[in-house]
Amino acid sequence: METKRWSVDKTVDKRELYPQVSQAADLLRENEVIAFPTETVYGLGGNAENDGAVSKIFEAKGRPSDNPLIIHIGKMEQIEEFVQEVPQKAAKLMEAFWPGALTIIFNKKEGALSDVATAGLSTVAVRMPDHPVALAILQESGLPIAAPSANRSGRPSPTTAQHVWEDLNGRIAGIVDGGPTGIGVESTVIDCTEDIPVILRPGGVTKEQLQEVVGEVGVDPALLKSKEAPKSPGMKYTHYAPDAPLYLVKRGREELQEIINEKRREGLSVGVLTTEENKAYYDADVVYACGRRAELETVAAHLYEALRSFNNTDVDLILSETFPSEGVGDAIMNRLLKAAGHKVIE
Ligand code: AMP
Ligand code: MG
């Protein structure tokens, strides 16, 4: 399949985006799948009402069929078509964070969406993205759009159209290039089907921000211990992994440098994932600075690019610094732990 590619300038007026947006929306209505930018990562969208369209998403990504997709909407009213009810706390969260990096789980109305999209669950995950191009496409199509990250399953999520191209060229109908995404890690997933909302996946909206709006917020125990079975099916799979094995090093710079030296003495080529503040400190085969530790948002924004960049080198292993699990650091550590398959050097 030939993959079309359009460039759009997200800063222009909505009407000027129109030709590319309408082509993308037409393809979605024809049940083709296309990649488009959101404020978190690039998404791979397909008509959530159509089994065929949704199956194309799973196939293009090589995604396990028991991992449900997030349904994206461009207008608030759309949600009534496929959720049973909007609980009060969910309504508060929608008002505070939509459009934005928060995905909310609701009890679903049977028959309104493709069961392939929701992996046969009785619940559905919904988000309204905060990106002018994504919103324009969603609104123009008028459809609920199932959209996971636009990468091959298991690989780091795409934060540029080039990343999508590397993974999915020839496998999907089109890519809308709107430049690099902003936040760089996926949305926070919160389950609002019980009285106390529970975070199933940390992401762009922090626990602290959620608590300010709805008070008590729980955390799926599987996020704290790698051995619990997660409530969010997708959290059990290996994700975001670079080609070379990744180890998280919970030690100071001197000790990290000693590990580098030891591995190099064994004849291995070593990559280091660090930050601007620390990069000059290390002597390794590849040193990649991913944002600034003093501003964790910049680390999140560059994390997947950093993980992908090691695939263009011949390092045998990657050693990464760790980050405080607070604010967006929670999402960063969650992704790093998964990318490392929980290999941590304490
Ligand atoms: P991705 O599409 O790669 O951003 O992943 C979406 C995440 O949301 C995965 O971890 C899914 O397992 C999770 N998810 C989607 N729908 C549901 C649902 N109904 N209940 C719990 N988790 C869900
Ligand atoms: Mg993903």
mmCIF file of C-alpha atoms and ligand atoms in Angstrom:
data_model
loop_
_atom_site.group_PDB
_atom_site.id
_atom_site.type_symbol
_atom_site.label_atom_id
_atom_site.label_comp_id
_atom_site.label_asym_id
_atom_site.label_seq_id
_atom_site.Cartn_x
_atom_site.Cartn_y
_atom_site.Cartn_z
ATOM 1 C CA MET A 1 0.000 0.000 0.000
ATOM 2 C CA GLU A 2 1.264 3.470 -0.805
ATOM 3 C CA THR A 3 1.335 5.692 2.267
ATOM 4 C CA LYS A 4 0.349 9.273 1.447
ATOM 5 C CA ARG A 5 2.050 12.026 3.398
ATOM 6 C CA TRP A 6 0.694 15.526 4.001
ATOM 7 C CA SER A 7 2.360 18.379 5.835
ATOM 8 C CA VAL A 8 0.246 20.786 7.794
ATOM 9 C CA ASP A 9 1.213 23.874 9.726
ATOM 10 C CA LYS A 10 -0.589 23.566 13.039
ATOM 11 C CA THR A 11 -0.316 27.283 13.695
ATOM 12 C CA VAL A 12 -2.390 28.352 10.686
ATOM 13 C CA ASP A 13 -6.085 29.146 10.721
ATOM 14 C CA LYS A 14 -8.351 26.097 10.650
ATOM 15 C CA ARG A 15 -9.691 26.965 7.179
ATOM 16 C CA GLU A 16 -6.216 26.869 5.666
ATOM 17 C CA LEU A 17 -5.752 23.334 7.005
ATOM 18 C CA TYR A 18 -8.901 22.349 5.204
ATOM 19 C CA PRO A 19 -7.675 20.518 2.066
ATOM 20 C CA GLN A 20 -5.409 18.131 3.969
ATOM 21 C CA VAL A 21 -7.865 17.733 6.822
ATOM 22 C CA SER A 22 -10.739 16.867 4.509
ATOM 23 C CA GLN A 23 -8.633 14.282 2.646
ATOM 24 C CA ALA A 24 -7.666 12.674 5.954
ATOM 25 C CA ALA A 25 -11.297 12.708 7.142
ATOM 26 C CA ASP A 26 -12.468 11.189 3.833
ATOM 27 C CA LEU A 27 -10.043 8.292 4.255
ATOM 28 C CA LEU A 28 -11.337 7.709 7.803
ATOM 29 C CA ARG A 29 -14.917 7.628 6.489
ATOM 30 C CA GLU A 30 -13.775 5.101 3.870
ATOM 31 C CA ASN A 31 -12.538 2.941 6.794
ATOM 32 C CA GLU A 32 -8.860 3.443 5.980
ATOM 33 C CA VAL A 33 -6.366 4.162 8.766
ATOM 34 C CA ILE A 34 -4.172 7.260 8.969
ATOM 35 C CA ALA A 35 -1.639 8.690 11.413
ATOM 36 C CA PHE A 36 -2.029 12.212 12.775
ATOM 37 C CA PRO A 37 -0.364 14.341 15.449
ATOM 38 C CA THR A 38 -1.847 14.871 18.899
ATOM 39 C CA GLU A 39 -0.351 16.821 21.791
ATOM 40 C CA THR A 40 0.926 13.588 23.388
ATOM 41 C CA VAL A 41 2.273 11.321 20.581
ATOM 42 C CA TYR A 42 1.228 10.547 16.977
ATOM 43 C CA GLY A 43 -1.957 8.468 16.826
ATOM 44 C CA LEU A 44 -3.032 5.856 14.270
ATOM 45 C CA GLY A 45 -6.723 6.519 13.727
ATOM 46 C CA GLY A 46 -9.554 4.444 12.291
ATOM 47 C CA ASN A 47 -13.362 4.492 12.414
ATOM 48 C CA ALA A 48 -14.261 3.065 15.841
ATOM 49 C CA GLU A 49 -17.705 2.019 14.604
ATOM 50 C CA ASN A 50 -16.288 -0.314 11.972
ATOM 51 C CA ASP A 51 -14.674 -3.698 12.719
ATOM 52 C CA GLY A 52 -12.756 -3.664 9.433
ATOM 53 C CA ALA A 53 -11.199 -0.254 10.049
ATOM 54 C CA VAL A 54 -10.258 -1.146 13.612
ATOM 55 C CA SER A 55 -8.754 -4.475 12.518
ATOM 56 C CA LYS A 56 -6.508 -2.557 10.129
ATOM 57 C CA ILE A 57 -5.088 -0.645 13.116
ATOM 58 C CA PHE A 58 -4.250 -3.851 14.998
ATOM 59 C CA GLU A 59 -2.748 -5.354 11.868
ATOM 60 C CA ALA A 60 -0.617 -2.334 10.913
ATOM 61 C CA LYS A 61 0.781 -2.095 14.450
ATOM 62 C CA GLY A 62 1.060 -5.822 15.109
ATOM 63 C CA ARG A 63 -0.869 -5.092 18.320
ATOM 64 C CA PRO A 64 -2.241 -7.959 20.460
ATOM 65 C CA SER A 65 -6.019 -8.098 19.966
ATOM 66 C CA ASP A 66 -6.771 -8.123 23.708
ATOM 67 C CA ASN A 67 -5.343 -4.610 24.112
ATOM 68 C CA PRO A 68 -8.257 -2.146 23.688
ATOM 69 C CA LEU A 69 -7.927 1.200 21.908
ATOM 70 C CA ILE A 70 -8.681 4.694 23.131
ATOM 71 C CA ILE A 71 -11.642 6.313 21.361
ATOM 72 C CA HIS A 72 -10.948 9.905 20.317
ATOM 73 C CA ILE A 73 -13.681 12.488 19.895
ATOM 74 C CA GLY A 74 -13.726 16.045 18.551
ATOM 75 C CA LYS A 75 -16.913 17.176 20.286
ATOM 76 C CA MET A 76 -18.197 16.522 23.822
ATOM 77 C CA GLU A 77 -21.694 15.462 22.668
ATOM 78 C CA GLN A 78 -20.292 12.450 20.814
ATOM 79 C CA ILE A 79 -19.685 10.641 24.079
ATOM 80 C CA GLU A 80 -23.404 10.166 24.725
ATOM 81 C CA GLU A 81 -23.622 7.910 21.693
ATOM 82 C CA PHE A 82 -21.469 5.185 23.220
ATOM 83 C CA VAL A 83 -21.196 5.517 27.027
ATOM 84 C CA GLN A 84 -23.922 4.455 29.471
ATOM 85 C CA GLU A 85 -23.565 7.504 31.682
ATOM 86 C CA VAL A 86 -21.086 10.226 32.572
ATOM 87 C CA PRO A 87 -20.504 9.979 36.352
ATOM 88 C CA GLN A 88 -20.191 13.292 38.197
ATOM 89 C CA LYS A 89 -16.458 12.964 38.840
ATOM 90 C CA ALA A 90 -15.842 12.116 35.197
ATOM 91 C CA ALA A 91 -17.787 15.223 34.180
ATOM 92 C CA LYS A 92 -15.576 17.324 36.448
ATOM 93 C CA LEU A 93 -12.439 15.810 34.944
ATOM 94 C CA MET A 94 -13.711 16.363 31.407
ATOM 95 C CA GLU A 95 -14.414 19.981 32.180
ATOM 96 C CA ALA A 96 -11.004 20.506 33.751
ATOM 97 C CA PHE A 97 -8.814 18.535 31.314
ATOM 98 C CA TRP A 98 -10.548 18.137 27.934
ATOM 99 C CA PRO A 99 -9.331 18.731 25.410
ATOM 100 C CA GLY A 100 -6.134 17.317 26.887
ATOM 101 C CA ALA A 101 -3.905 14.396 27.892
ATOM 102 C CA LEU A 102 -6.480 12.561 29.999
ATOM 103 C CA THR A 103 -8.236 9.352 28.937
ATOM 104 C CA ILE A 104 -11.321 8.407 30.950
ATOM 105 C CA ILE A 105 -12.786 4.886 31.244
ATOM 106 C CA PHE A 106 -16.611 4.657 31.189
ATOM 107 C CA ASN A 107 -19.145 1.820 31.107
ATOM 108 C CA LYS A 108 -19.973 1.431 27.451
ATOM 109 C CA LYS A 109 -23.305 1.270 25.652
ATOM 110 C CA GLU A 110 -23.474 -2.109 23.928
ATOM 111 C CA GLY A 111 -23.537 -2.134 20.156
ATOM 112 C CA ALA A 112 -22.481 1.473 19.535
ATOM 113 C CA LEU A 113 -18.793 0.803 18.815
ATOM 114 C CA SER A 114 -16.787 -1.983 17.230
ATOM 115 C CA ASP A 115 -16.135 -4.717 19.814
ATOM 116 C CA VAL A 116 -12.714 -5.123 18.212
ATOM 117 C CA ALA A 117 -11.835 -1.566 19.350
ATOM 118 C CA THR A 118 -12.778 -2.248 22.972
ATOM 119 C CA ALA A 119 -11.360 -5.799 22.916
ATOM 120 C CA GLY A 120 -14.750 -7.070 24.002
ATOM 121 C CA LEU A 121 -14.671 -5.241 27.381
ATOM 122 C CA SER A 122 -17.813 -3.736 28.936
ATOM 123 C CA THR A 123 -15.939 -0.449 29.364
ATOM 124 C CA VAL A 124 -14.533 2.087 26.909
ATOM 125 C CA ALA A 125 -11.602 4.526 27.110
ATOM 126 C CA VAL A 126 -12.289 8.016 25.723
ATOM 127 C CA ARG A 127 -10.205 11.134 25.128
ATOM 128 C CA MET A 128 -10.484 14.490 23.387
ATOM 129 C CA PRO A 129 -6.983 15.502 22.255
ATOM 130 C CA ASP A 130 -5.740 19.069 22.533
ATOM 131 C CA HIS A 131 -4.140 19.527 19.134
ATOM 132 C CA PRO A 132 -5.580 21.714 16.356
ATOM 133 C CA VAL A 133 -4.841 19.164 13.610
ATOM 134 C CA ALA A 134 -6.237 16.194 15.542
ATOM 135 C CA LEU A 135 -9.346 18.150 16.520
ATOM 136 C CA ALA A 136 -9.902 19.376 12.958
ATOM 137 C CA ILE A 137 -9.684 15.820 11.571
ATOM 138 C CA LEU A 138 -11.921 14.389 14.302
ATOM 139 C CA GLN A 139 -14.539 17.104 13.859
ATOM 140 C CA GLU A 140 -14.467 16.891 10.069
ATOM 141 C CA SER A 141 -14.896 13.089 10.075
ATOM 142 C CA GLY A 142 -17.721 13.306 12.623
ATOM 143 C CA LEU A 143 -16.786 9.784 13.749
ATOM 144 C CA PRO A 144 -15.496 8.365 17.016
ATOM 145 C CA ILE A 145 -11.919 7.463 16.075
ATOM 146 C CA ALA A 146 -9.995 4.604 17.690
ATOM 147 C CA ALA A 147 -6.372 5.719 17.883
ATOM 148 C CA PRO A 148 -3.460 4.028 19.633
ATOM 149 C CA SER A 149 0.068 5.366 19.212
ATOM 150 C CA ALA A 150 1.238 5.142 15.586
ATOM 151 C CA ASN A 151 4.203 2.814 16.135
ATOM 152 C CA ARG A 152 4.783 -0.899 15.574
ATOM 153 C CA SER A 153 3.768 -2.631 18.794
ATOM 154 C CA GLY A 154 6.603 -2.838 21.312
ATOM 155 C CA ARG A 155 8.619 0.037 19.833
ATOM 156 C CA PRO A 156 8.889 3.521 21.342
ATOM 157 C CA SER A 157 5.877 5.712 20.540
ATOM 158 C CA PRO A 158 6.296 8.233 17.696
ATOM 159 C CA THR A 159 6.711 11.909 18.478
ATOM 160 C CA THR A 160 7.459 12.954 14.880
ATOM 161 C CA ALA A 161 5.960 11.999 11.505
ATOM 162 C CA GLN A 162 9.360 10.541 10.587
ATOM 163 C CA HIS A 163 9.062 8.030 13.456
ATOM 164 C CA VAL A 164 5.670 6.981 12.089
ATOM 165 C CA TRP A 165 7.160 6.645 8.611
ATOM 166 C CA GLU A 166 9.986 4.417 9.925
ATOM 167 C CA ASP A 167 7.473 2.055 11.533
ATOM 168 C CA LEU A 168 4.409 2.105 9.281
ATOM 169 C CA ASN A 169 5.334 3.215 5.763
ATOM 170 C CA GLY A 170 3.517 0.915 3.324
ATOM 171 C CA ARG A 171 1.192 -0.396 6.037
ATOM 172 C CA ILE A 172 -1.258 2.529 6.360
ATOM 173 C CA ALA A 173 -3.122 4.890 3.994
ATOM 174 C CA GLY A 174 -1.566 8.161 5.148
ATOM 175 C CA ILE A 175 0.437 10.257 7.586
ATOM 176 C CA VAL A 176 -0.478 13.831 8.464
ATOM 177 C CA ASP A 177 2.760 15.574 9.442
ATOM 178 C CA GLY A 178 2.075 18.385 11.911
ATOM 179 C CA GLY A 179 5.606 18.625 13.340
ATOM 180 C CA PRO A 180 6.858 17.226 16.645
ATOM 181 C CA THR A 181 4.258 16.540 19.347
ATOM 182 C CA GLY A 182 4.407 18.587 22.546
ATOM 183 C CA ILE A 183 4.061 16.503 25.710
ATOM 184 C CA GLY A 184 5.850 13.459 24.341
ATOM 185 C CA VAL A 185 4.338 10.770 26.599
ATOM 186 C CA GLU A 186 0.839 9.310 26.254
ATOM 187 C CA SER A 187 -2.284 10.400 28.089
ATOM 188 C CA THR A 188 -3.019 9.497 31.686
ATOM 189 C CA VAL A 189 -5.666 6.738 31.812
ATOM 190 C CA ILE A 190 -8.158 7.043 34.688
ATOM 191 C CA ASP A 191 -10.976 4.616 35.456
ATOM 192 C CA CYS A 192 -14.141 6.487 36.489
ATOM 193 C CA THR A 193 -16.475 3.483 36.664
ATOM 194 C CA GLU A 194 -16.095 3.226 40.468
ATOM 195 C CA ASP A 195 -16.752 5.879 43.086
ATOM 196 C CA ILE A 196 -13.062 6.642 43.603
ATOM 197 C CA PRO A 197 -11.298 7.207 40.256
ATOM 198 C CA VAL A 198 -8.228 5.007 39.730
ATOM 199 C CA ILE A 199 -5.171 5.812 37.607
ATOM 200 C CA LEU A 200 -4.400 2.855 35.322
ATOM 201 C CA ARG A 201 -1.555 4.539 33.442
ATOM 202 C CA PRO A 202 0.377 7.664 34.450
ATOM 203 C CA GLY A 203 0.724 10.218 31.662
ATOM 204 C CA GLY A 204 0.524 13.831 30.605
ATOM 205 C CA VAL A 205 -1.886 14.869 33.385
ATOM 206 C CA THR A 206 -0.366 14.290 36.830
ATOM 207 C CA LYS A 207 -1.932 12.642 39.878
ATOM 208 C CA GLU A 208 -1.562 15.927 41.750
ATOM 209 C CA GLN A 209 -3.591 17.773 39.072
ATOM 210 C CA LEU A 210 -6.309 15.100 39.171
ATOM 211 C CA GLN A 211 -6.563 15.239 42.960
ATOM 212 C CA GLU A 212 -7.112 18.971 42.839
ATOM 213 C CA VAL A 213 -10.258 18.410 40.794
ATOM 214 C CA VAL A 214 -11.821 15.241 42.273
ATOM 215 C CA GLY A 215 -10.125 14.727 45.631
ATOM 216 C CA GLU A 216 -9.068 11.150 46.387
ATOM 217 C CA VAL A 217 -7.567 9.285 43.431
ATOM 218 C CA GLY A 218 -6.407 5.660 43.566
ATOM 219 C CA VAL A 219 -3.532 4.060 41.686
ATOM 220 C CA ASP A 220 -3.728 0.591 40.108
ATOM 221 C CA PRO A 221 -1.432 -1.528 42.366
ATOM 222 C CA ALA A 222 0.112 -3.061 39.236
ATOM 223 C CA LEU A 223 1.782 0.308 38.563
ATOM 224 C CA LEU A 224 3.658 0.092 41.831
ATOM 225 C CA LYS A 225 4.644 -3.578 41.672
ATOM 226 C CA SER A 226 5.678 -5.222 38.420
ATOM 227 C CA LYS A 227 4.162 -8.558 39.427
ATOM 228 C CA GLU A 228 0.480 -7.564 39.876
ATOM 229 C CA ALA A 229 -1.853 -8.141 36.913
ATOM 230 C CA PRO A 230 -2.699 -4.677 35.579
ATOM 231 C CA LYS A 231 -6.328 -3.521 35.174
ATOM 232 C CA SER A 232 -5.402 -1.883 31.895
ATOM 233 C CA PRO A 233 -4.770 -4.766 29.495
ATOM 234 C CA GLY A 234 -2.090 -2.919 27.539
ATOM 235 C CA MET A 235 0.082 -2.356 30.598
ATOM 236 C CA LYS A 236 1.181 -5.989 30.697
ATOM 237 C CA TYR A 237 3.007 -5.940 27.367
ATOM 238 C CA THR A 238 6.607 -4.960 26.672
ATOM 239 C CA HIS A 239 6.526 -1.455 25.316
ATOM 240 C CA TYR A 240 8.676 1.396 24.114
ATOM 241 C CA ALA A 241 11.753 -0.824 23.909
ATOM 242 C CA PRO A 242 14.880 0.155 21.973
ATOM 243 C CA ASP A 243 16.705 -2.653 20.125
ATOM 244 C CA ALA A 244 19.571 -2.904 22.634
ATOM 245 C CA PRO A 245 18.769 -3.990 26.213
ATOM 246 C CA LEU A 246 18.113 -1.049 28.514
ATOM 247 C CA TYR A 247 19.052 -0.957 32.226
ATOM 248 C CA LEU A 248 17.928 1.731 34.667
ATOM 249 C CA VAL A 249 20.675 2.691 37.091
ATOM 250 C CA LYS A 250 19.430 3.993 40.441
ATOM 251 C CA ARG A 251 22.854 5.157 41.578
ATOM 252 C CA GLY A 252 24.986 8.283 41.403
ATOM 253 C CA ARG A 253 27.030 9.426 38.410
ATOM 254 C CA GLU A 254 30.319 7.971 39.685
ATOM 255 C CA GLU A 255 28.841 4.513 40.095
ATOM 256 C CA LEU A 256 27.121 4.716 36.724
ATOM 257 C CA GLN A 257 30.464 5.619 35.138
ATOM 258 C CA GLU A 258 32.049 2.616 36.870
ATOM 259 C CA ILE A 259 29.438 0.306 35.350
ATOM 260 C CA ILE A 260 30.146 1.841 31.937
ATOM 261 C CA ASN A 261 33.870 1.208 32.380
ATOM 262 C CA GLU A 262 33.284 -2.365 33.474
ATOM 263 C CA LYS A 263 31.046 -3.131 30.456
ATOM 264 C CA ARG A 264 33.526 -1.543 28.077
ATOM 265 C CA ARG A 265 36.338 -3.635 29.531
ATOM 266 C CA GLU A 266 34.194 -6.644 28.599
ATOM 267 C CA GLY A 267 34.357 -5.359 25.023
ATOM 268 C CA LEU A 268 30.780 -4.031 24.912
ATOM 269 C CA SER A 269 29.726 -0.783 23.292
ATOM 270 C CA VAL A 270 27.766 1.247 25.849
ATOM 271 C CA GLY A 271 25.125 3.950 25.405
ATOM 272 C CA VAL A 272 24.073 6.294 28.202
ATOM 273 C CA LEU A 273 20.722 8.022 28.511
ATOM 274 C CA THR A 274 21.232 11.143 30.590
ATOM 275 C CA THR A 275 20.183 14.799 30.727
ATOM 276 C CA GLU A 276 21.746 18.130 29.719
ATOM 277 C CA GLU A 277 22.942 18.705 33.276
ATOM 278 C CA ASN A 278 24.956 15.461 33.390
ATOM 279 C CA LYS A 279 25.989 14.703 29.819
ATOM 280 C CA ALA A 280 29.507 16.162 30.028
ATOM 281 C CA TYR A 281 30.196 13.897 32.959
ATOM 282 C CA TYR A 282 30.086 10.549 31.146
ATOM 283 C CA ASP A 283 32.656 8.771 29.039
ATOM 284 C CA ALA A 284 30.802 6.160 26.945
ATOM 285 C CA ASP A 285 30.403 5.111 23.292
ATOM 286 C CA VAL A 286 27.156 7.075 22.891
ATOM 287 C CA VAL A 287 25.894 9.724 25.310
ATOM 288 C CA TYR A 288 22.364 11.022 24.695
ATOM 289 C CA ALA A 289 21.024 13.989 26.672
ATOM 290 C CA CYS A 290 17.256 13.810 26.931
ATOM 291 C CA GLY A 291 15.995 17.207 28.109
ATOM 292 C CA ARG A 292 16.767 18.900 31.407
ATOM 293 C CA ARG A 293 16.389 17.193 34.763
ATOM 294 C CA ALA A 294 15.399 20.525 36.327
ATOM 295 C CA GLU A 295 12.369 20.607 34.015
ATOM 296 C CA LEU A 296 10.976 17.094 33.670
ATOM 297 C CA GLU A 297 8.536 18.175 30.929
ATOM 298 C CA THR A 298 11.539 18.513 28.600
ATOM 299 C CA VAL A 299 12.620 14.951 29.432
ATOM 300 C CA ALA A 300 9.119 13.657 28.628
ATOM 301 C CA ALA A 301 9.090 15.563 25.340
ATOM 302 C CA HIS A 302 12.323 13.890 24.136
ATOM 303 C CA LEU A 303 12.116 10.477 25.806
ATOM 304 C CA TYR A 304 10.884 8.374 22.863
ATOM 305 C CA GLU A 305 13.177 10.138 20.430
ATOM 306 C CA ALA A 306 16.055 9.339 22.779
ATOM 307 C CA LEU A 307 15.099 5.641 22.972
ATOM 308 C CA ARG A 308 14.740 5.457 19.177
ATOM 309 C CA SER A 309 18.041 7.252 18.580
ATOM 310 C CA PHE A 310 20.009 4.344 20.059
ATOM 311 C CA ASN A 311 18.645 2.130 17.278
ATOM 312 C CA ASN A 312 20.760 4.136 14.822
ATOM 313 C CA THR A 313 23.939 3.305 16.739
ATOM 314 C CA ASP A 314 25.657 -0.016 17.364
ATOM 315 C CA VAL A 315 25.551 0.021 21.158
ATOM 316 C CA ASP A 316 25.247 -3.390 22.838
ATOM 317 C CA LEU A 317 23.449 -2.028 25.878
ATOM 318 C CA ILE A 318 21.996 1.214 27.180
ATOM 319 C CA LEU A 319 22.318 2.472 30.755
ATOM 320 C CA SER A 320 19.839 5.137 31.832
ATOM 321 C CA GLU A 321 19.678 7.495 34.752
ATOM 322 C CA THR A 322 16.392 7.450 36.689
ATOM 323 C CA PHE A 323 14.015 10.279 37.612
ATOM 324 C CA PRO A 324 11.930 11.238 40.639
ATOM 325 C CA SER A 325 8.437 9.692 40.462
ATOM 326 C CA GLU A 326 6.540 12.932 40.948
ATOM 327 C CA GLY A 327 4.608 15.098 38.516
ATOM 328 C CA VAL A 328 5.302 13.997 34.953
ATOM 329 C CA GLY A 329 8.290 12.037 36.343
ATOM 330 C CA ASP A 330 5.720 9.356 37.192
ATOM 331 C CA ALA A 331 4.969 8.819 33.505
ATOM 332 C CA ILE A 332 8.652 9.030 32.548
ATOM 333 C CA MET A 333 9.625 6.326 35.062
ATOM 334 C CA ASN A 334 6.653 4.153 34.058
ATOM 335 C CA ARG A 335 7.747 4.249 30.397
ATOM 336 C CA LEU A 336 11.431 3.742 31.205
ATOM 337 C CA LEU A 337 10.669 0.756 33.449
ATOM 338 C CA LYS A 338 8.615 -0.830 30.685
ATOM 339 C CA ALA A 339 11.219 -0.031 28.030
ATOM 340 C CA ALA A 340 13.791 -1.699 30.291
ATOM 341 C CA GLY A 341 11.541 -4.693 30.980
ATOM 342 C CA HIS A 342 12.007 -3.692 34.663
ATOM 343 C CA LYS A 343 15.774 -4.269 34.589
ATOM 344 C CA VAL A 344 16.929 -1.966 37.372
ATOM 345 C CA ILE A 345 20.400 -1.759 38.914
ATOM 346 C CA GLU A 346 19.695 -0.550 42.468
HETATM 347 P P1 AMP B 1 -2.298 3.158 23.582
HETATM 348 O O1 AMP B 1 -3.432 3.039 22.644
HETATM 349 O O2 AMP B 1 -1.073 2.437 23.115
HETATM 350 O O3 AMP B 1 -2.055 4.563 24.046
HETATM 351 O O4 AMP B 1 -2.770 2.376 24.869
HETATM 352 C C1 AMP B 1 -4.057 2.588 25.415
HETATM 353 C C2 AMP B 1 -4.044 2.132 26.834
HETATM 354 O O5 AMP B 1 -5.374 2.276 27.364
HETATM 355 C C3 AMP B 1 -3.655 0.682 26.958
HETATM 356 O O6 AMP B 1 -2.866 0.506 28.105
HETATM 357 C C4 AMP B 1 -5.013 0.006 27.094
HETATM 358 O O7 AMP B 1 -4.936 -1.237 27.731
HETATM 359 C C5 AMP B 1 -5.781 1.043 27.904
HETATM 360 N N1 AMP B 1 -7.228 0.889 27.754
HETATM 361 C C6 AMP B 1 -7.968 1.110 26.653
HETATM 362 N N2 AMP B 1 -9.270 0.807 26.891
HETATM 363 C C7 AMP B 1 -9.347 0.399 28.168
HETATM 364 C C8 AMP B 1 -10.407 -0.053 29.011
HETATM 365 N N3 AMP B 1 -11.658 -0.129 28.578
HETATM 366 N N4 AMP B 1 -10.106 -0.409 30.285
HETATM 367 C C9 AMP B 1 -8.834 -0.315 30.744
HETATM 368 N N5 AMP B 1 -7.790 0.097 30.005
HETATM 369 C C10 AMP B 1 -8.032 0.446 28.725
HETATM 370 MG MG MG B 2 1.048 2.723 22.412
#
